Short mmCIF file of C-alpha atoms in Angstrom, two decimals:
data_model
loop_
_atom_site.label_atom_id
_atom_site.label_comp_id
_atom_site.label_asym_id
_atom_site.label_seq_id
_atom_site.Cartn_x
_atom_site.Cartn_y
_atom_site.Cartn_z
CA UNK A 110 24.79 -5.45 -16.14
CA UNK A 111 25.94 -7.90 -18.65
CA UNK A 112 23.04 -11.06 -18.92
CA UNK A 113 25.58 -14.04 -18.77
CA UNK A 114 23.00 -16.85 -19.24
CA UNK A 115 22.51 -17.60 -22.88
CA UNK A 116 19.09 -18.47 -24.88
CA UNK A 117 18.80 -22.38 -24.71
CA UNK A 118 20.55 -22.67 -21.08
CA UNK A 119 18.82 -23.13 -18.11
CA UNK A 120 19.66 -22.33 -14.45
CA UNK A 121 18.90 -24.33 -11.33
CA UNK A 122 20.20 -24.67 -8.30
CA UNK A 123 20.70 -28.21 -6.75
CA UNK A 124 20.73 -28.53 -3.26
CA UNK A 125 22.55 -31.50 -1.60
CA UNK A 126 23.68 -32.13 1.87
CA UNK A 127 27.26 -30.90 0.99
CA UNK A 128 25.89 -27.68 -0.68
CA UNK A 129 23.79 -25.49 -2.65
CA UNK A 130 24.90 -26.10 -6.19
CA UNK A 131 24.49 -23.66 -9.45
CA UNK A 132 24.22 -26.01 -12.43
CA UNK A 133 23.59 -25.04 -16.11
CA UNK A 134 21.82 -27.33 -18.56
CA UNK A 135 21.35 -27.89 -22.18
CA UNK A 136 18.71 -30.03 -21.57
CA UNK A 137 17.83 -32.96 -24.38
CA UNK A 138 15.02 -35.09 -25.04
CA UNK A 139 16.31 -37.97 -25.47
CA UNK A 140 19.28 -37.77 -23.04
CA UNK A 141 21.39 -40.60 -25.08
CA UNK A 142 24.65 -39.15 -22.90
CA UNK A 143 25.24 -36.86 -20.08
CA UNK A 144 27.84 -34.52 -20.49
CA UNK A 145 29.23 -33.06 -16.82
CA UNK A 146 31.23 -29.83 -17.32
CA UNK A 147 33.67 -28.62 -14.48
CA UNK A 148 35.40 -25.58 -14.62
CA UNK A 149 38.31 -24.27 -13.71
CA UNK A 150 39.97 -21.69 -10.76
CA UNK A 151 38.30 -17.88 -11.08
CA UNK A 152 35.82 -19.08 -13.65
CA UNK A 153 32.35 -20.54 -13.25
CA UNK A 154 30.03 -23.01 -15.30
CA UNK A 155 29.65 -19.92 -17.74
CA UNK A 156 32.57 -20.45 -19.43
CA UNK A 157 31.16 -23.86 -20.74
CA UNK A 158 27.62 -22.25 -22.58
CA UNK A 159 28.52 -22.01 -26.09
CA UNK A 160 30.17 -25.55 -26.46
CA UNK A 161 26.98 -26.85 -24.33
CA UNK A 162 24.64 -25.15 -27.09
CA UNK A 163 26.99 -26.82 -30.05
CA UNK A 164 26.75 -30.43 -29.04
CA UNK A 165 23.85 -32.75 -30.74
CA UNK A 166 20.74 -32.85 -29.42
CA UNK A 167 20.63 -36.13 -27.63
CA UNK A 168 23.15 -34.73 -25.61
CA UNK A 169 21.82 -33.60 -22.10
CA UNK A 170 24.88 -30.75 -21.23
CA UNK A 171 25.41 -29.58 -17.55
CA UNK A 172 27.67 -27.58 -16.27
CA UNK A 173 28.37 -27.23 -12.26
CA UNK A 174 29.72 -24.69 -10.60
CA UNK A 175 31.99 -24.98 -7.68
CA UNK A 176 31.88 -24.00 -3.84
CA UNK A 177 32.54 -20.35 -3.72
CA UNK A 178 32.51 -19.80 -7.86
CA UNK A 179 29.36 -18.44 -9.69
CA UNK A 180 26.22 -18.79 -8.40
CA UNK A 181 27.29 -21.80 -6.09
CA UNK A 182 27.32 -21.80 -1.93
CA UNK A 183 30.51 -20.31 -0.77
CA UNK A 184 31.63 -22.54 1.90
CA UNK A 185 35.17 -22.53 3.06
CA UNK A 186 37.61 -24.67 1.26
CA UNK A 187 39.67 -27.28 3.29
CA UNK A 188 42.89 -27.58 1.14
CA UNK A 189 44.30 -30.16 3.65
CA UNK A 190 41.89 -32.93 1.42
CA UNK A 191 43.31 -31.32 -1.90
CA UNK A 192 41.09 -30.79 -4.17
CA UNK A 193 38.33 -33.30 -2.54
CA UNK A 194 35.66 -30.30 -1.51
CA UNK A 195 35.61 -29.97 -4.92
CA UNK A 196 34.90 -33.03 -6.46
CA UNK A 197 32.63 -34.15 -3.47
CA UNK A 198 30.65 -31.01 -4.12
CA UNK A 199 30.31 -32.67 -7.73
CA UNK A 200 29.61 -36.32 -6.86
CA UNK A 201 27.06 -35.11 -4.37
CA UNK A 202 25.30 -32.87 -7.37
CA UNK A 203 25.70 -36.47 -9.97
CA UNK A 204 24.29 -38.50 -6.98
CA UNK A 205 21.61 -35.33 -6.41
CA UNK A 206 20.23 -35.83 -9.47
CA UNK A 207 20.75 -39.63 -10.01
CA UNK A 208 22.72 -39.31 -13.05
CA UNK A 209 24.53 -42.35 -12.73
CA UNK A 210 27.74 -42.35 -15.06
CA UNK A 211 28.51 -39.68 -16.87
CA UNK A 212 30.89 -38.35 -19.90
CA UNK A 213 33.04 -35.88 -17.39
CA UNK A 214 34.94 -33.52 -18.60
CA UNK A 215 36.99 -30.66 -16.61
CA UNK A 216 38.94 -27.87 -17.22
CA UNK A 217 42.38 -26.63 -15.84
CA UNK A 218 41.93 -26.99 -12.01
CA UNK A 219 38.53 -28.49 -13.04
CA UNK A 220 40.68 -31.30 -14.93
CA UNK A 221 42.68 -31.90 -11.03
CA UNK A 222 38.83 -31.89 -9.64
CA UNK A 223 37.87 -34.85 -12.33
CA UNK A 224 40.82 -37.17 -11.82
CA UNK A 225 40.21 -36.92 -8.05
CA UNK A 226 36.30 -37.87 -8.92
CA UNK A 227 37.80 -41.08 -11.47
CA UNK A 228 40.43 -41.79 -8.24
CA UNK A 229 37.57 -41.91 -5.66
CA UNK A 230 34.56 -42.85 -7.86
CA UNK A 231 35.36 -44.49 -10.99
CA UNK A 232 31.75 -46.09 -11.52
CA UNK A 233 30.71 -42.04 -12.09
CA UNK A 234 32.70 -42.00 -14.85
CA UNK A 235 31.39 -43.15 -18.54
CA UNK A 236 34.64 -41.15 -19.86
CA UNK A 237 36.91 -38.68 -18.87
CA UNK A 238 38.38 -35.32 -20.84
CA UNK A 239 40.96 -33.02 -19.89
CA UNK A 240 41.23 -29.38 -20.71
CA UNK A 241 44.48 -27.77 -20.05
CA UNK A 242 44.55 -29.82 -16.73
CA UNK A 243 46.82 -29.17 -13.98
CA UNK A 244 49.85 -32.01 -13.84
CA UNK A 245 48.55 -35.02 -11.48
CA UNK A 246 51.70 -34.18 -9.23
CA UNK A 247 49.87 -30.57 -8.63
CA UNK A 248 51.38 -27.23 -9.15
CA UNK A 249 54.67 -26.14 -9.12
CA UNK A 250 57.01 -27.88 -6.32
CA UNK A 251 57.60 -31.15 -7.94
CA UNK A 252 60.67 -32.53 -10.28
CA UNK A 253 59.90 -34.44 -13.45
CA UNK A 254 59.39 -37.63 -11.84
CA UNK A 255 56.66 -36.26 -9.36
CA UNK A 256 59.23 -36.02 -6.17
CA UNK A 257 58.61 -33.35 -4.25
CA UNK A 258 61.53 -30.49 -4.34
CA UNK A 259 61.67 -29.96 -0.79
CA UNK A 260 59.22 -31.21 2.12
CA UNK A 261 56.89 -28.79 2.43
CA UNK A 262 57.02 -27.83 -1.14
CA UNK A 263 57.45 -23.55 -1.06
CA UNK A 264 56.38 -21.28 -3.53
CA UNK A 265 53.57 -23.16 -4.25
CA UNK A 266 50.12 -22.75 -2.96
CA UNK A 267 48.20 -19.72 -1.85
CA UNK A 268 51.33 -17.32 -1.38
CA UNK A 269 51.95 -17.14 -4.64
CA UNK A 270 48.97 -15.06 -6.04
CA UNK A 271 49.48 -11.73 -7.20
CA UNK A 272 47.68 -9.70 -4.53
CA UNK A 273 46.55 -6.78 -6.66
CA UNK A 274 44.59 -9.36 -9.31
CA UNK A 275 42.71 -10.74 -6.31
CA UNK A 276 41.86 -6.79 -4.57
CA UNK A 277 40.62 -6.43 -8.49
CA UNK A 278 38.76 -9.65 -8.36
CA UNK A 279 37.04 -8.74 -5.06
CA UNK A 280 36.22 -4.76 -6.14
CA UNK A 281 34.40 -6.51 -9.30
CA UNK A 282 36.49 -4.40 -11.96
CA UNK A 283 35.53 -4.67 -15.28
CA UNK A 284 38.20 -2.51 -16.58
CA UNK A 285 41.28 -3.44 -19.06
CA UNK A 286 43.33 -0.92 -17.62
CA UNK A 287 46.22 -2.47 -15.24
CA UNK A 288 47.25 -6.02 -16.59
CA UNK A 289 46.40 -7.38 -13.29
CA UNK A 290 42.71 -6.72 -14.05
CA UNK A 291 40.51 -9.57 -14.65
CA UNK A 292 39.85 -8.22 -17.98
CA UNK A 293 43.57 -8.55 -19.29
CA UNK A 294 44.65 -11.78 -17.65
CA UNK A 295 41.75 -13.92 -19.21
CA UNK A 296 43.27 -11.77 -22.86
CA UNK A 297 46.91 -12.50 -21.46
CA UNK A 298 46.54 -15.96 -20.04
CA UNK A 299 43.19 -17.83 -20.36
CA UNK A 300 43.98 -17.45 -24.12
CA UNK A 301 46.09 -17.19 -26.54
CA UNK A 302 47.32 -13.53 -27.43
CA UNK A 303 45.03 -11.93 -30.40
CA UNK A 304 42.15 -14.17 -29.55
CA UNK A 305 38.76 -12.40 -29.57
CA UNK A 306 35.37 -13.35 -28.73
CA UNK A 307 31.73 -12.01 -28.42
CA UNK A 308 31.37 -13.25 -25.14
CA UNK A 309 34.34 -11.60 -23.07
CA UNK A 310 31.80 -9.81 -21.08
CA UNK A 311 30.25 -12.43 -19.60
CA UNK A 312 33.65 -14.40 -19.23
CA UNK A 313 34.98 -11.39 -17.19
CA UNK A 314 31.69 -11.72 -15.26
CA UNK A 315 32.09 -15.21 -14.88
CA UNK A 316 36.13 -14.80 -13.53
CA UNK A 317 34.20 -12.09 -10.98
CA UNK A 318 31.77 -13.98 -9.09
CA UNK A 319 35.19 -15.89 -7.57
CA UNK A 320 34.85 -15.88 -3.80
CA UNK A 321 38.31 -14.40 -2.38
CA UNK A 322 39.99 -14.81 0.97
CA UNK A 323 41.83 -17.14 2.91
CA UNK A 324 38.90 -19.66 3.14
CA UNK A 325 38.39 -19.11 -0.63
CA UNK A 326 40.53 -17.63 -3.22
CA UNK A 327 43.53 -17.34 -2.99
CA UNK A 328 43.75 -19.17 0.33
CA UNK A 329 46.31 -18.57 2.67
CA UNK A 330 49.88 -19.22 3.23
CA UNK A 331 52.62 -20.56 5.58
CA UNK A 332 56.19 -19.96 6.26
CA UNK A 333 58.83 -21.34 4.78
CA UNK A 334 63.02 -21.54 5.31
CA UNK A 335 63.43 -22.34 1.58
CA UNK A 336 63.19 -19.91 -1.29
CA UNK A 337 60.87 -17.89 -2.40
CA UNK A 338 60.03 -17.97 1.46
CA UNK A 339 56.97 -19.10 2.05
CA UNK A 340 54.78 -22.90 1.98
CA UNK A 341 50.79 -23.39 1.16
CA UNK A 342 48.78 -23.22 3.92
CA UNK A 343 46.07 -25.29 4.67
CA UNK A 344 42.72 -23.40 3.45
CA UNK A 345 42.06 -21.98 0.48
CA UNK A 346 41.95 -22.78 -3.36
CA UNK A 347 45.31 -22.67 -4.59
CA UNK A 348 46.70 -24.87 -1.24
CA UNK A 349 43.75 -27.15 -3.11
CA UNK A 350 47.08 -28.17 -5.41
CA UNK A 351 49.37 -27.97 -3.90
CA UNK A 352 52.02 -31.17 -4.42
CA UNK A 353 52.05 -31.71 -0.70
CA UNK A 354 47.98 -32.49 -0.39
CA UNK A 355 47.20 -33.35 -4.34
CA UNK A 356 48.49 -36.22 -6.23
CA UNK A 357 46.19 -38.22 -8.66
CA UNK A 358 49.10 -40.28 -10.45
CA UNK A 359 47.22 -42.82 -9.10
CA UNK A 360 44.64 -43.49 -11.55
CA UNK A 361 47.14 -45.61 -13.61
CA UNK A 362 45.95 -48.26 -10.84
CA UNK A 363 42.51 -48.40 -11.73
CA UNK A 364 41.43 -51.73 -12.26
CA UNK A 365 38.46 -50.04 -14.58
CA UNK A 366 39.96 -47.17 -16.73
CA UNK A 367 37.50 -44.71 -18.93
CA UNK A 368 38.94 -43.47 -22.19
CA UNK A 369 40.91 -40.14 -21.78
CA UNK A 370 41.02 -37.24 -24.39
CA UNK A 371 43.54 -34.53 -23.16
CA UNK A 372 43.16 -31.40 -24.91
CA UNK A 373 45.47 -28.52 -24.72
CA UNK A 374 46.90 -25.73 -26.62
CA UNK A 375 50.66 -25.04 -27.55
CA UNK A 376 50.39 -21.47 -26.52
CA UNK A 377 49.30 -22.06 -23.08
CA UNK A 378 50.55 -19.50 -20.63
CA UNK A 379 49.39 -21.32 -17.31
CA UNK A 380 49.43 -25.32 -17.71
CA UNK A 381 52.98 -25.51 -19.55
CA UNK A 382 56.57 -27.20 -19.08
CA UNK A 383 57.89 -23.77 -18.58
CA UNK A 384 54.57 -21.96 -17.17
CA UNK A 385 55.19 -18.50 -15.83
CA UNK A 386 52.02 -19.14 -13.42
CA UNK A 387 55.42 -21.38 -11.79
CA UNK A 388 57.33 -19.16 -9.30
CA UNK A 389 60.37 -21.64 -10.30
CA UNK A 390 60.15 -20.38 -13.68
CA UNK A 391 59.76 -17.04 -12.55
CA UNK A 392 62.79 -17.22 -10.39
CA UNK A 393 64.63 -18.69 -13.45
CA UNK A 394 63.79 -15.49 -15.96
CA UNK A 395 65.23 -13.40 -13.13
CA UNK A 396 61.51 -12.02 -12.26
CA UNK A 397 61.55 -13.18 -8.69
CA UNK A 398 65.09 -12.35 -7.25
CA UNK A 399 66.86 -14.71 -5.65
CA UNK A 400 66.10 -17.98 -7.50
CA UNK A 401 68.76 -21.19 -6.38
CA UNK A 402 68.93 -22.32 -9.35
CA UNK A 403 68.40 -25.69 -11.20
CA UNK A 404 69.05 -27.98 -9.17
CA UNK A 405 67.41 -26.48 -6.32
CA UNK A 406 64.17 -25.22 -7.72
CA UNK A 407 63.73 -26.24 -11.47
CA UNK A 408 60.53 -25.27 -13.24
CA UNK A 409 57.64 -27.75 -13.36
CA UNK A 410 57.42 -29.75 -16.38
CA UNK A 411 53.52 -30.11 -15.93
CA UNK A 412 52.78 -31.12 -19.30
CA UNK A 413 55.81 -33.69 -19.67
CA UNK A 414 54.21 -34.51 -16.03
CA UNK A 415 50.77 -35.57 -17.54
CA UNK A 416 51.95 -37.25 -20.48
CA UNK A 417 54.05 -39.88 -18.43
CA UNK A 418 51.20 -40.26 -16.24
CA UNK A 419 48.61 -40.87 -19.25
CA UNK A 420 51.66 -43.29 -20.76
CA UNK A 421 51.56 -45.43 -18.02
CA UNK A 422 47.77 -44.87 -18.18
CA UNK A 423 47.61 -46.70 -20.98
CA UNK A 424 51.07 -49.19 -19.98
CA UNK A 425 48.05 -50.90 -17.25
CA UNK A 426 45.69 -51.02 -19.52
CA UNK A 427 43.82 -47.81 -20.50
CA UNK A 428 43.73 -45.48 -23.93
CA UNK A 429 44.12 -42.00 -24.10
CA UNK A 430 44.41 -39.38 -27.23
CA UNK A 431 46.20 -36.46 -26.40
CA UNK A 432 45.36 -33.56 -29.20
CA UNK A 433 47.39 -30.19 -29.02
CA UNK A 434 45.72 -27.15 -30.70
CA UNK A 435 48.00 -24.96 -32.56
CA UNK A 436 47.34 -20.74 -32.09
CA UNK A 437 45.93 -21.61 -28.75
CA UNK A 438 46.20 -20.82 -24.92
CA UNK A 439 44.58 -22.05 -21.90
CA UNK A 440 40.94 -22.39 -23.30
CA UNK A 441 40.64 -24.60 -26.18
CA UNK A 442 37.11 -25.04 -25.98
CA UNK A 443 36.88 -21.11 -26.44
CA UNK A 444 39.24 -20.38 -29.12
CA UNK A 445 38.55 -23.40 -31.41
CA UNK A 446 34.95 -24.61 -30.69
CA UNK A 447 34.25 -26.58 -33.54
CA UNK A 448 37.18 -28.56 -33.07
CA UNK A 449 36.54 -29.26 -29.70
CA UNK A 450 33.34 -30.05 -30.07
CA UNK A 451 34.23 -32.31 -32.98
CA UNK A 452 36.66 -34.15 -30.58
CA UNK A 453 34.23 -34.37 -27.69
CA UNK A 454 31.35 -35.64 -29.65
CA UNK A 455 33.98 -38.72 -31.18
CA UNK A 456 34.69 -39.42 -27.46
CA UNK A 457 31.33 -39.63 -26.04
CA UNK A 458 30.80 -42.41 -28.87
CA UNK A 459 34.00 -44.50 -28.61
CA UNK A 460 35.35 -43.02 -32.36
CA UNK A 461 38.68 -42.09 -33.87
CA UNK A 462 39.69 -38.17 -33.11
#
């Protein structure tokens, strides 16, 4: 068995009255900042250890891991609150251990679970960054300008999973055999093709301790009359984002707004204005038969999404720095750590990027 936990990080569990939490620390002596780590869908907090390890030293780094990823509780996920058992699991873990305000930062669906936290608790929130976040409109469903493409927004949600990659997720294979294996979409997707790293092991572990089912992941699944057929249901993580229950445009309102790094990487197979993770956009490549074509079912523009968001953002009075990694997928804190790093530490103390 692979030992995911690496020298210099410690494990605890937190226990709170929503759950029993996994956390990972870096702890500091001095504790000048707090750094809160969220990741993202079939991951866990292990995914964050190396950056955690890089930052300075009167940095205290956790790193929480959701309901039903890691070593966390699995409870079941109510996806008719969006993404809210998620980042209530979190505020009840920064209220558990009276951190106050932190430096927040989250990761692909991690990044949806920290603009809910800024939307329902902004006084948590020292400053906010965003990895490869999903668009605030959710995903998939939604035209440019956030509408929704039809009322109960199908293809989106818990039906679209590919049903072998979660029967691999929940047999624990390690193997890089079938490209559904959790092994070969974290080299396919998660990052950017060619990318290699010393800690894949533990990164496949980390993808495997993802609770699966209809309470869990994938969640489950409704009907639908429009194409591809079906609607998200109303349990589950993917129905979690789903543009019907998750919308965090929102935070332009804020009459306090945090200074936002967004961080992504031009190769990125799953956040993207043409994202094949988008049944839409499969539909359009002629992958999913059937597709109605532009006007009907147009591919998510989640990035162009974002960026309008963050503009107006900054319109009512915020800042934001967006920074786009070149030779990089889904992960930027993984394929160009120093970089990241460099970018994080300016934005925990207020500097240029």
């Amino acid at each position: 068995m692979t030992d995911t936990l690496l020298p210099g990080i410690a494990a605890t569990t937190v226990t709170t009255p929503r759950y029993s939490a996994a956390v990972l620390e870096r702890p500091s002596a001095s504790a000048a900042a707090t750094v809160l780590f969220v990741h993202g869908n079939v991951s866990s907090s292990l995914f964050w250890q190396p950056l955690m390890l890089s930052l300075p030293p009167e940095v205290r780094a956790l790193a929480v891991d959701l309901r039903g990823f890691g070593g966390s509780q699995t409870l079941p996920v109510d996806a008719t609150r969006g993404v809210r058992d998620f980042s209530d699991d979190v505020i009840s873990v920064i209220d558990g251990l009276a951190l106050g305000a932190v430096h927040l930062v989250g990761w692909s669906m991690g990044g949806g679970v920290a603009m809910q936290l800024l939307r329902d608790r902004p006084e948590l929130v020292s400053t906010l960054t965003l990895v490869s976040p999903v668009s605030p409109f959710g995903f998939g469903g939604t035209a440019a300008d956030g509408r929704l493409l039809n009322a109960d927004a199908s293809g989106t949600g818990g039906g679209g999973a590919n049903p072998d990659f979660v029967a691999r997720l929940a047999a624990g294979d390690r193997s890089e055999d079938a490209p559904t294996s959790p092994r070969a979409v974290y080299r396919s997707s998660y990052v950017a093709p060619g990318f290699h790293s010393e800690f894949e092991d533990i990164w496949v572990e980390s993808m495997l301790t993802t609770a699966t089912g209809p309470d869990n992941y994938p969640g489950d699944a409704g009907a639908s009359e429009h194409w591809p057929g079906f609607a998200p249901g109303g349990r589950g993580v993917l129905n979690t984002m789903a543009p019907t229950v998750f919308n965090t445009s929102d935070i332009v309102d804020l009459p306090s707004k945090p200074p936002i790094l967004w961080v992504r990487g031009a190769q990125d197979a799953i956040v993207a204005d043409g994202s094949f993770f988008d049944l839409n956009q499969l539909g359009q490549a002629g992958i999913i038969p059937d597709w109605p074509g532009e006007e009907v079912a147009p591919p998510q523009p989640m990035v162009s999404q974002t960026r309008a968001v963050l503009d107006r953002y900054t319109e009512n009075g915020g800042a934001y720095t967006e920074l786009v990694f070149e030779n990089c997928g889904h992960s930027a804190h993984l394929e160009h750590p120093d970089r990241f790093r460099d970018a994080l530490v300016a934005q925990l103390a207020g500097g240029a990027l």
